[in-house]
Coordinates of C-alpha atoms in Angstrom, one line a residue:
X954 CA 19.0 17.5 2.6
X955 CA 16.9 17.8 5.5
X956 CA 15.1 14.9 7.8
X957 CA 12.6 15.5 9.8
X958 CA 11.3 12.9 12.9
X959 CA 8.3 13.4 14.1
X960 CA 7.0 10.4 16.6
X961 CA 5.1 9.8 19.6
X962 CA 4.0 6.7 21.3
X963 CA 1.4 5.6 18.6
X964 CA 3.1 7.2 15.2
X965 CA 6.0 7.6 13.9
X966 CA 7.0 9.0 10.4
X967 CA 10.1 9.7 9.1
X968 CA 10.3 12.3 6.0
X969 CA 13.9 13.0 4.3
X970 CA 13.6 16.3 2.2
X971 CA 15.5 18.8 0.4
X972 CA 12.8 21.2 -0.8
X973 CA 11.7 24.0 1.9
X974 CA 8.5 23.2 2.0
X975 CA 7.6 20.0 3.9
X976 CA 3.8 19.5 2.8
X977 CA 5.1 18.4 -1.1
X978 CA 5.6 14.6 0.7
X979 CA 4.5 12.5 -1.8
X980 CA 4.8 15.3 -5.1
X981 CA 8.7 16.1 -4.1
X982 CA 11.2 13.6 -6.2
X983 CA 13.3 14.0 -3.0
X984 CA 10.9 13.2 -0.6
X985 CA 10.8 9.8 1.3
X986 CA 7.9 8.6 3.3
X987 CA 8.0 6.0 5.8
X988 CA 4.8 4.6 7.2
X989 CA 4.5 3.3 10.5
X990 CA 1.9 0.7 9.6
X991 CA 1.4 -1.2 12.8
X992 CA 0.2 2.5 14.1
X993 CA -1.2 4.1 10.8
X994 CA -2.7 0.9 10.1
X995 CA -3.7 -1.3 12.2
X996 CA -6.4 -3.4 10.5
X997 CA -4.3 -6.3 9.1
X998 CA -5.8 -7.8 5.5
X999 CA -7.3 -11.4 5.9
X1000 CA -8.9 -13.2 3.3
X1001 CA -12.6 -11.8 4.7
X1002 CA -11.7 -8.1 5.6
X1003 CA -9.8 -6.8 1.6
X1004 CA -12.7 -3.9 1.1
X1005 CA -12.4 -2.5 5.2
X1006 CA -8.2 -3.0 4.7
X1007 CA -8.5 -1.3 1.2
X1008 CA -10.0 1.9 2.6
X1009 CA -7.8 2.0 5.5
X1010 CA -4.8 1.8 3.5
X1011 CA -6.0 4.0 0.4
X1012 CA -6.5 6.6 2.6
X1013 CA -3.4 7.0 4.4
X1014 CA -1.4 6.8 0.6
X1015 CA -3.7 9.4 -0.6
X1016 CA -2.8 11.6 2.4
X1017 CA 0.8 11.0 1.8
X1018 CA 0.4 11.3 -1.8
X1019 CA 1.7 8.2 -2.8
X1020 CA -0.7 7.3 -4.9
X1021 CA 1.3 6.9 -8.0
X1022 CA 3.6 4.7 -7.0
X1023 CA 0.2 2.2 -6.3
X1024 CA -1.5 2.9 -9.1
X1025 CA 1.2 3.3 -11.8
X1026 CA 1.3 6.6 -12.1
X1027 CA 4.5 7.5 -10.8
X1028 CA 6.6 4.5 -12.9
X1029 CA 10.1 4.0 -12.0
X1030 CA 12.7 6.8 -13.7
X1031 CA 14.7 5.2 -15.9
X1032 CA 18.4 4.4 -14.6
X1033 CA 20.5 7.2 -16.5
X1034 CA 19.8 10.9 -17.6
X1035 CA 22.5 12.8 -19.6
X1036 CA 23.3 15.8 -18.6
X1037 CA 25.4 17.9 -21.0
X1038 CA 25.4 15.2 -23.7
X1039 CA 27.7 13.2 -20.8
X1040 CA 25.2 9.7 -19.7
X1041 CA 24.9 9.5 -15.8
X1042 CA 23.1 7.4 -12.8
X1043 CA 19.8 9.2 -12.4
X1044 CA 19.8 10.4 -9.0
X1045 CA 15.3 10.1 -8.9
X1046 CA 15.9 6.5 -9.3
X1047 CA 17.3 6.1 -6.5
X1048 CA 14.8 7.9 -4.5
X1049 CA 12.0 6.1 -6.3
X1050 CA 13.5 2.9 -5.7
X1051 CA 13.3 3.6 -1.8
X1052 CA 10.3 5.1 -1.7
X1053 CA 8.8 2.4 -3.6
X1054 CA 10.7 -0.8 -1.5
X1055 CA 9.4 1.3 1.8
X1056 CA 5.6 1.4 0.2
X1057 CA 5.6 -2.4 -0.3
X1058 CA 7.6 -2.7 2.6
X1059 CA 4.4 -1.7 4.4
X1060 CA 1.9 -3.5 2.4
X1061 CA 3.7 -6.2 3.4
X1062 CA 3.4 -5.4 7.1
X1063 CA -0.4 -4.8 7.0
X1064 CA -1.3 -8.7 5.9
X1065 CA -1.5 -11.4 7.2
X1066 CA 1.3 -14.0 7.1
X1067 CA -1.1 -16.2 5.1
X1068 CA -1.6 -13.9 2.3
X1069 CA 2.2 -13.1 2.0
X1070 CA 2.3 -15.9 -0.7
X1071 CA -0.3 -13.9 -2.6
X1072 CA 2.2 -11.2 -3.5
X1073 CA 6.0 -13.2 -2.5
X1074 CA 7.3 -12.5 -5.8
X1075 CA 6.0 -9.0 -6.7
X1076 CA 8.9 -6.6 -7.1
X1077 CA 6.7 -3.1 -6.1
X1078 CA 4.3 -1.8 -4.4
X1079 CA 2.0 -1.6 -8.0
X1080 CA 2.8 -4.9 -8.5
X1081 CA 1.6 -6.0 -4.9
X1082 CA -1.2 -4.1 -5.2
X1083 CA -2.6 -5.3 -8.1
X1084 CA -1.7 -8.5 -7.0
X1085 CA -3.7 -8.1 -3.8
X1086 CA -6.9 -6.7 -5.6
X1087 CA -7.1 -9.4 -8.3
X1088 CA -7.1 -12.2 -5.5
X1089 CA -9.5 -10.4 -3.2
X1090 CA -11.4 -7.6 -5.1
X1091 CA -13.4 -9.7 -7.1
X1092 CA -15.8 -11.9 -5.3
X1093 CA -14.4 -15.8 -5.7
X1094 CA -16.8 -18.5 -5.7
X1095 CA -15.4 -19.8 -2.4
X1096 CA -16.0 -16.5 -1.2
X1097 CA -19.5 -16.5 -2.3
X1098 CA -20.2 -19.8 -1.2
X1099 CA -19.1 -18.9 2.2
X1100 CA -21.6 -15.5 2.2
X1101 CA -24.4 -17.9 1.6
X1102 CA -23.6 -20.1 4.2
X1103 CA -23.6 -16.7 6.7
X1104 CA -26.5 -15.4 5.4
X1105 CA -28.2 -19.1 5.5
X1106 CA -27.4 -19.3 9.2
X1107 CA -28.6 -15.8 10.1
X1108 CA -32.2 -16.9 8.5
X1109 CA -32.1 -20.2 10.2
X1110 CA -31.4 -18.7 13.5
X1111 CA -33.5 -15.5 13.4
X1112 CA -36.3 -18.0 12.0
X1113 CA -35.6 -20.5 15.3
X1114 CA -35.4 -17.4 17.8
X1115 CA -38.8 -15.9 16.5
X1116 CA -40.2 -19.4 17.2

């Protein structure tokens, strides 16, 4: 097995590996991807900004190719194989496991403290995710509400300034 550091003063990634190839990040079972969120994404989720922190994040687990373990895709190997009719420890759980744990690990470190309790008991990174979109994807009434009230002002005060 191989690692690989590559960092400068506003990244740093960290990519363990055993095939010879290093662009298989995401598609290699033995590949583990750590982001360095506070670099690779800076734009911290709120409860006004989940469609401009989507894209952000989306992007940078498409590029790594993570995108199963968000979307469900890549589900967790189960916990034993056999190999020559003998039941062992899958080995790809393992790395699934940490891959997974380091994928919510930085969803959890590109939101805010306050939406924390939003996904405090998820287990990972699907779970969190899906726990993030149904809060803030679909438009609440409070969220609404609060649009109006924007959109009211900007009338009022365009209406007032053209007076």
């Amino acid at each position: 097995m191989t690692a690989l550091n590559a960092s400068s003063s506003s990244q740093s990634i960290t990519m363990i590996y055993s095939s010879s190839s290093s662009h298989e990040i995401g598609s290699s079972s033995n590949t583990i991807v750590s982001i360095n969120v506070a670099a690779q994404a800076p734009l911290k989720l709120t409860a006004t900004n989940y469609r401009s922190w989507k894209l952000q994040f989306h992007t940078l687990i498409v590029g790594f190719d993570l995108m199963g373990f968000i979307n469900g895709q890549k589900p967790c190997p189960s916990a034993t194989i056999k190999v020559n009719d003998i039941t062992v420890t899958n080995p790809a759980r393992n790395i699934w496991t940490r891959q997974d744990q380091l994928l919510l690990n930085a969803i959890l470190g590109s939101i805010s403290p306050s939406i924390i309790q939003f996904i405090a008991s998820t287990q990972t990174a699907c779970d969190a995710w899906s726990a993030l979109a149904n809060t803030y994807a679909k438009p609440s009434r409070g969220h609404i509400m609060h649009l109006k009230g924007v959109l009211t002002n900007v009338i009022f005060l365009g209406t007032n300034a053209i007076s």
